[in-house]
């Protein structure tokens, strides 16, 4: 009867959370004081950051290219290209690029549907004129046979 007894021990261990992270002893803390990432004190004599500086926890800005500036204006983030600052947060540029990417995909879907519609209409018009691929192929083969017979008959 070692099988059921062993299974009972395993269940008891699982109920006691034997596999959980070990708890620390009383009085110890897992919190680490991070002095390099704290905001500067308001009353300290530290120099004030420039107007381009957006805080201690942000990633430095991204200098947008000419196309990025156009995308920023097209998506409505800024009114004019002149209004765009020298550096823009990379998250803003990523959001604008994603929005443009979605708009381009929608445009491609619409153009594909219009192309399909144009092909259906032109195919129906060709069928009304009795211009099928089979008839065109038969005409081309007849013309090639005539040219082959005329070249053979000339010598």
Coordinates of N, CA and C in Angstrom, one line a residue:
X1 N 0.8 -1.2 0.0 CA 0.0 0.0 0.0 C 0.9 1.3 0.0
X2 N 2.0 1.2 -0.6 CA 2.9 2.3 -0.7 C 2.4 3.4 -1.6
X3 N 1.6 2.9 -2.6 CA 1.1 3.9 -3.7 C 0.2 4.9 -3.1
X4 N -0.9 4.5 -2.4 CA -1.8 5.5 -1.9 C -1.2 6.4 -0.8
X5 N -0.3 5.8 0.0 CA 0.3 6.6 1.1 C 1.2 7.6 0.5
X6 N 1.9 7.3 -0.6 CA 2.8 8.3 -1.2 C 2.0 9.4 -1.9
X7 N 0.9 9.0 -2.5 CA 0.0 10.1 -3.1 C -0.5 11.0 -2.0
X8 N -0.8 10.5 -0.8 CA -1.3 11.3 0.3 C -0.3 12.2 0.8
X9 N 1.0 11.8 0.8 CA 2.1 12.7 1.2 C 2.3 13.8 0.2
X10 N 2.2 13.5 -1.0 CA 2.3 14.6 -2.1 C 1.2 15.6 -1.9
X11 N 0.0 15.1 -1.7 CA -1.1 16.1 -1.5 C -1.0 16.9 -0.3
X12 N -0.5 16.4 0.8 CA -0.2 17.2 2.0 C 0.8 18.2 1.7
X13 N 1.9 17.8 1.0 CA 2.9 18.8 0.7 C 2.4 20.0 -0.2
X14 N 1.6 19.6 -1.1 CA 1.0 20.6 -2.0 C 0.1 21.6 -1.2
X15 N -0.7 21.0 -0.2 CA -1.5 21.8 0.6 C -0.8 22.8 1.5
X16 N 0.4 22.4 1.9 CA 1.3 23.2 2.7 C 2.1 24.2 1.9
X17 N 1.9 24.3 0.6 CA 2.6 25.2 -0.3 C 4.1 25.0 -0.2
X18 N 4.5 23.7 -0.3 CA 5.9 23.4 -0.2 C 6.7 23.9 -1.3
X19 N 6.0 24.2 -2.5 CA 6.7 24.6 -3.6 C 6.7 26.1 -3.8
X20 N 6.1 26.8 -2.8 CA 6.0 28.3 -3.0 C 7.4 28.9 -2.6
X21 N 7.5 30.2 -2.8 CA 8.8 30.9 -2.6 C 9.0 30.9 -1.0
X22 N 10.2 30.6 -0.6 CA 10.4 30.6 0.9 C 10.2 32.0 1.5
X23 N 9.5 32.0 2.6 CA 9.3 33.3 3.3 C 10.5 33.8 4.0
X24 N 10.7 35.1 4.1 CA 11.8 35.6 4.8 C 11.6 35.6 6.3
X25 N 12.7 35.7 7.0 CA 12.5 35.8 8.5 C 12.0 37.1 8.9
X26 N 11.5 37.2 10.1 CA 10.9 38.5 10.6 C 12.0 39.6 10.6
X27 N 11.6 40.7 10.1 CA 12.4 41.9 10.2 C 13.2 42.2 8.9
X28 N 13.2 41.3 8.0 CA 14.0 41.6 6.7 C 13.0 42.1 5.7
X29 N 13.4 42.9 4.8 CA 12.6 43.5 3.8 C 13.2 43.2 2.4
X30 N 12.3 43.0 1.5 CA 12.7 42.8 0.1 C 12.8 44.1 -0.7
X31 N 12.3 45.2 -0.1 CA 12.3 46.4 -0.8 C 13.7 47.0 -0.8
X32 N 14.1 47.5 -1.9 CA 15.4 48.0 -2.1 C 15.3 49.5 -2.3
X33 N 16.0 50.3 -1.6 CA 16.0 51.7 -1.7 C 16.8 52.1 -2.9
X34 N 16.1 52.8 -3.9 CA 16.7 53.2 -5.1 C 17.0 54.7 -5.0
X35 N 18.2 55.1 -4.8 CA 18.4 56.5 -4.6 C 18.7 57.2 -6.0
X36 N 19.1 56.4 -7.0 CA 19.4 57.0 -8.3 C 18.2 57.3 -9.1
X37 N 17.1 56.7 -8.8 CA 15.9 56.9 -9.6 C 14.8 57.8 -8.9
X38 N 15.2 58.4 -7.8 CA 14.2 59.2 -7.1 C 14.2 60.6 -7.7
X39 N 13.1 61.3 -7.6 CA 13.0 62.7 -8.1 C 13.8 63.6 -7.2
X40 N 14.4 64.7 -7.7 CA 15.1 65.6 -6.9 C 14.1 66.4 -6.0
X41 N 14.6 66.8 -4.8 CA 13.8 67.5 -3.9 C 13.5 68.9 -4.5
X42 N 12.3 69.4 -4.2 CA 11.9 70.8 -4.7 C 12.8 71.9 -4.1
X43 N 13.2 71.8 -2.8 CA 13.9 72.9 -2.2 C 15.4 72.8 -2.4
X44 N 15.9 71.7 -3.0 CA 17.3 71.6 -3.2 C 17.9 72.6 -4.2
X45 N 19.1 72.9 -4.1 CA 19.8 73.9 -4.9 C 20.2 73.3 -6.3
X46 N 19.6 72.2 -6.7 CA 20.0 71.6 -8.0 C 19.4 72.5 -9.1
X47 N 20.2 72.6 -10.2 CA 19.7 73.4 -11.3 C 18.4 72.9 -11.9
X48 N 17.6 73.7 -12.4 CA 16.3 73.3 -13.0 C 16.6 72.7 -14.4
X49 N 15.9 71.7 -14.8 CA 16.2 71.1 -16.1 C 15.6 72.0 -17.2
X50 N 16.1 71.8 -18.4 CA 15.7 72.6 -19.5 C 14.2 72.3 -19.9
X51 N 13.6 73.1 -20.8 CA 12.2 72.9 -21.1 C 12.0 71.6 -21.9
X52 N 13.0 71.1 -22.6 CA 12.9 69.9 -23.3 C 12.9 68.7 -22.4
X53 N 13.3 68.8 -21.2 CA 13.4 67.7 -20.2 C 12.0 67.4 -19.7
X54 N 11.6 66.2 -19.8 CA 10.2 65.8 -19.4 C 10.1 65.0 -18.1
X55 N 11.2 64.8 -17.4 CA 11.1 64.1 -16.1 C 12.2 63.1 -16.0
X56 N 12.4 62.6 -14.8 CA 13.5 61.7 -14.6 C 13.2 60.2 -15.0
X57 N 11.9 59.9 -15.2 CA 11.6 58.5 -15.5 C 11.2 58.3 -17.0
X58 N 11.5 59.3 -17.8 CA 11.1 59.1 -19.2 C 12.4 58.8 -20.1
X59 N 12.1 58.2 -21.2 CA 13.2 57.9 -22.1 C 13.5 59.2 -22.9
X60 N 14.8 59.4 -23.2 CA 15.1 60.6 -24.0 C 14.3 60.7 -25.3
X61 N 14.0 61.9 -25.7 CA 13.1 62.1 -26.9 C 13.7 61.6 -28.2
X62 N 12.9 61.5 -29.2 CA 13.3 61.0 -30.5 C 13.2 62.1 -31.5
X63 N 14.2 62.3 -32.3 CA 14.2 63.4 -33.3 C 13.5 62.9 -34.5
X64 N 12.3 63.3 -34.8 CA 11.5 62.7 -35.9 C 12.1 63.1 -37.2
X65 N 12.0 62.2 -38.2 CA 12.5 62.5 -39.5 C 11.4 63.3 -40.3
X66 N 11.7 63.5 -41.6 CA 10.8 64.3 -42.4 C 9.5 63.5 -42.5
X67 N 9.5 62.2 -42.7 CA 8.3 61.4 -42.9 C 7.6 61.3 -41.6
X68 N 8.3 61.2 -40.5 CA 7.7 61.1 -39.2 C 6.9 62.4 -38.9
X69 N 7.5 63.6 -39.3 CA 6.8 64.8 -39.1 C 5.5 64.9 -39.9
X70 N 5.6 64.4 -41.2 CA 4.4 64.3 -42.0 C 3.3 63.5 -41.4
X71 N 3.7 62.3 -40.9 CA 2.8 61.4 -40.2 C 2.1 62.0 -39.0
X72 N 3.0 62.8 -38.2 CA 2.4 63.5 -37.0 C 1.4 64.5 -37.4
X73 N 1.5 65.2 -38.5 CA 0.6 66.1 -39.0 C -0.7 65.4 -39.6
X74 N -0.5 64.4 -40.4 CA -1.6 63.7 -41.0 C -2.5 63.0 -40.0
X75 N -1.9 62.5 -38.9 CA -2.8 61.9 -37.9 C -3.4 62.9 -36.9
X76 N -3.1 64.1 -37.0 CA -3.7 65.2 -36.2 C -3.0 65.4 -34.9
X77 N -1.8 64.9 -34.7 CA -1.1 65.2 -33.4 C -0.7 66.6 -33.3
X78 N -0.3 67.2 -34.5 CA 0.1 68.6 -34.6 C -0.6 69.2 -35.7
X79 N -0.8 70.5 -35.7 CA -1.5 71.3 -36.7 C -0.6 71.5 -37.9
X80 N 0.6 71.9 -37.7 CA 1.5 72.2 -38.8 C 2.9 71.5 -38.5
X81 N 3.7 71.4 -39.5 CA 5.0 70.8 -39.3 C 5.9 71.7 -38.4
X82 N 5.7 73.0 -38.5 CA 6.4 73.9 -37.7 C 6.1 73.8 -36.2
X83 N 5.0 73.3 -35.8 CA 4.6 73.1 -34.4 C 5.3 71.9 -33.7
X84 N 5.9 71.0 -34.5 CA 6.5 69.8 -33.9 C 7.8 70.2 -33.3
X85 N 8.0 69.8 -32.0 CA 9.3 70.1 -31.3 C 10.4 69.3 -31.9
X86 N 11.6 69.6 -31.5 CA 12.8 68.9 -32.0 C 12.8 67.5 -31.6
X87 N 12.4 67.2 -30.3 CA 12.3 65.8 -29.9 C 10.9 65.5 -29.5
X88 N 10.5 64.3 -29.8 CA 9.1 63.8 -29.5 C 9.3 62.5 -28.8
X89 N 8.4 62.1 -27.9 CA 8.5 60.8 -27.2 C 8.4 59.7 -28.3
X90 N 9.2 58.7 -28.1 CA 9.2 57.6 -29.1 C 7.8 56.8 -29.0
X91 N 7.1 56.9 -27.9 CA 5.8 56.2 -27.8 C 4.8 57.0 -28.7
X92 N 4.9 58.3 -28.8 CA 4.1 59.0 -29.7 C 4.3 58.7 -31.2
X93 N 5.6 58.6 -31.5 CA 6.0 58.3 -32.9 C 5.5 56.8 -33.2
X94 N 5.7 55.9 -32.3 CA 5.2 54.5 -32.5 C 3.7 54.5 -32.7
X95 N 3.0 55.2 -31.9 CA 1.5 55.3 -32.0 C 1.1 55.8 -33.4
X96 N 1.8 56.9 -33.8 CA 1.5 57.5 -35.1 C 1.8 56.5 -36.3
X97 N 2.9 55.9 -36.2 CA 3.3 54.9 -37.2 C 2.3 53.7 -37.3
X98 N 1.8 53.3 -36.1 CA 0.8 52.2 -36.1 C -0.5 52.7 -36.7
X99 N -0.9 53.9 -36.4 CA -2.1 54.4 -37.0 C -2.0 54.6 -38.5
X100 N -0.9 55.1 -39.0 CA -0.7 55.2 -40.4 C -0.7 53.8 -41.1
X101 N 0.0 52.8 -40.4 CA 0.0 51.4 -40.9 C -1.4 50.9 -41.1
X102 N -2.2 51.1 -40.1 CA -3.6 50.6 -40.2 C -4.4 51.3 -41.3
X103 N -4.2 52.6 -41.4 CA -4.9 53.4 -42.5 C -4.4 52.9 -43.9
X104 N -3.1 52.6 -44.0 CA -2.6 52.1 -45.3 C -3.2 50.7 -45.6
X105 N -3.3 49.9 -44.6 CA -3.9 48.6 -44.8 C -5.4 48.7 -45.2
X106 N -6.1 49.6 -44.6 CA -7.5 49.9 -45.0 C -7.6 50.3 -46.4
X107 N -6.7 51.2 -46.8 CA -6.7 51.7 -48.2 C -6.4 50.6 -49.2
X108 N -5.5 49.7 -48.8 CA -5.2 48.6 -49.7 C -6.4 47.6 -49.8
X109 N -7.1 47.4 -48.7 CA -8.3 46.6 -48.8 C -9.3 47.2 -49.7
X110 N -9.6 48.5 -49.6 CA -10.5 49.2 -50.5 C -10.1 49.1 -52.0
X111 N -8.8 49.4 -52.2 CA -8.3 49.3 -53.6 C -8.4 47.9 -54.2
X112 N -8.2 46.9 -53.3 CA -8.3 45.5 -53.8 C -9.8 45.2 -54.2
X113 N -10.7 45.6 -53.3 CA -12.1 45.4 -53.6 C -12.5 46.2 -54.9
X114 N -12.0 47.4 -55.1 CA -12.4 48.1 -56.3 C -11.8 47.4 -57.5
X115 N -10.6 46.9 -57.4 CA -9.9 46.2 -58.5 C -10.7 44.9 -58.9
X116 N -11.2 44.2 -57.9 CA -12.0 43.0 -58.1 C -13.3 43.4 -58.8
X117 N -14.0 44.5 -58.3 CA -15.2 44.9 -59.0 C -15.0 45.3 -60.4
X118 N -13.9 46.0 -60.7 CA -13.5 46.4 -62.1 C -13.3 45.2 -62.9
X119 N -12.6 44.2 -62.4 CA -12.4 42.9 -63.2 C -13.7 42.2 -63.5
X120 N -14.6 42.2 -62.5 CA -15.9 41.5 -62.8 C -16.7 42.3 -63.9
X121 N -16.7 43.6 -63.8 CA -17.4 44.4 -64.8 C -16.8 44.2 -66.2
X122 N -15.5 44.3 -66.3 CA -14.9 44.1 -67.6 C -15.1 42.7 -68.1
X123 N -15.1 41.7 -67.2 CA -15.3 40.3 -67.7 C -16.7 40.1 -68.2
X124 N -17.7 40.8 -67.6 CA -19.1 40.7 -68.1 C -19.3 41.4 -69.4
X125 N -18.6 42.5 -69.6 CA -18.6 43.2 -70.9 C -18.0 42.4 -72.0
X126 N -16.9 41.8 -71.7 CA -16.2 40.9 -72.6 C -17.1 39.7 -73.0
X127 N -17.8 39.1 -72.0 CA -18.7 38.0 -72.3 C -19.8 38.4 -73.1
X128 N -20.3 39.7 -73.0 CA -21.4 40.2 -73.8 C -20.9 40.3 -75.3
X129 N -19.6 40.6 -75.5 CA -19.1 40.8 -76.8 C -18.6 39.4 -77.4
X130 N -18.8 38.4 -76.6 CA -18.4 37.0 -77.0 C -16.8 36.9 -77.1
X131 N -16.1 37.6 -76.2 CA -14.7 37.6 -76.2 C -14.2 36.7 -75.0
X132 N -14.2 35.4 -75.2 CA -13.8 34.5 -74.1 C -12.3 34.2 -74.4
X133 N -11.7 33.6 -73.4 CA -10.3 33.2 -73.6 C -10.2 32.1 -74.6
X134 N -11.2 31.2 -74.6 CA -11.1 30.1 -75.6 C -11.2 30.6 -77.0
X135 N -12.1 31.6 -77.3 CA -12.3 32.1 -78.6 C -11.0 32.9 -79.0
X136 N -10.4 33.7 -78.1 CA -9.2 34.4 -78.4 C -8.1 33.4 -78.7
X137 N -8.0 32.4 -78.0 CA -6.9 31.4 -78.2 C -7.1 30.7 -79.5
X138 N -8.3 30.3 -79.9 CA -8.6 29.7 -81.2 C -8.2 30.6 -82.3
X139 N -8.5 31.9 -82.2 CA -8.2 32.9 -83.3 C -6.7 33.0 -83.4
X140 N -6.0 33.1 -82.3 CA -4.5 33.2 -82.4 C -3.9 32.0 -83.0
X141 N -4.4 30.8 -82.7 CA -3.8 29.5 -83.3 C -4.2 29.5 -84.8
X142 N -5.3 29.9 -85.2 CA -5.7 29.9 -86.6 C -4.7 30.9 -87.3
X143 N -4.5 32.1 -86.7 CA -3.6 33.0 -87.4 C -2.2 32.5 -87.5
X144 N -1.7 31.8 -86.5 CA -0.4 31.2 -86.5 C -0.3 30.1 -87.6
X145 N -1.4 29.3 -87.7 CA -1.4 28.2 -88.7 C -1.3 28.9 -90.1
X146 N -2.0 30.0 -90.4 CA -2.0 30.6 -91.7 C -0.6 31.2 -92.0
X147 N 0.0 31.8 -90.9 CA 1.4 32.3 -91.2 C 2.3 31.2 -91.4
X148 N 2.2 30.0 -90.8 CA 3.1 28.9 -91.0 C 2.9 28.3 -92.4
X149 N 1.6 28.2 -92.9 CA 1.4 27.7 -94.2 C 1.9 28.7 -95.3
X150 N 1.7 30.0 -95.0 CA 2.2 31.0 -96.0 C 3.7 31.0 -96.1
X151 N 4.4 30.7 -95.0 CA 5.9 30.7 -95.1 C 6.4 29.4 -95.7
X152 N 5.6 28.3 -95.6 CA 6.0 27.0 -96.2 C 5.7 27.1 -97.7
X153 N 4.6 27.8 -98.1 CA 4.2 27.8 -99.5 C 5.1 28.7 -100.3
X154 N 5.8 29.7 -99.8 CA 6.6 30.7 -100.5 C 7.8 30.1 -101.2
X155 N 8.6 29.2 -100.6 CA 9.9 28.8 -101.3 C 9.7 28.2 -102.6

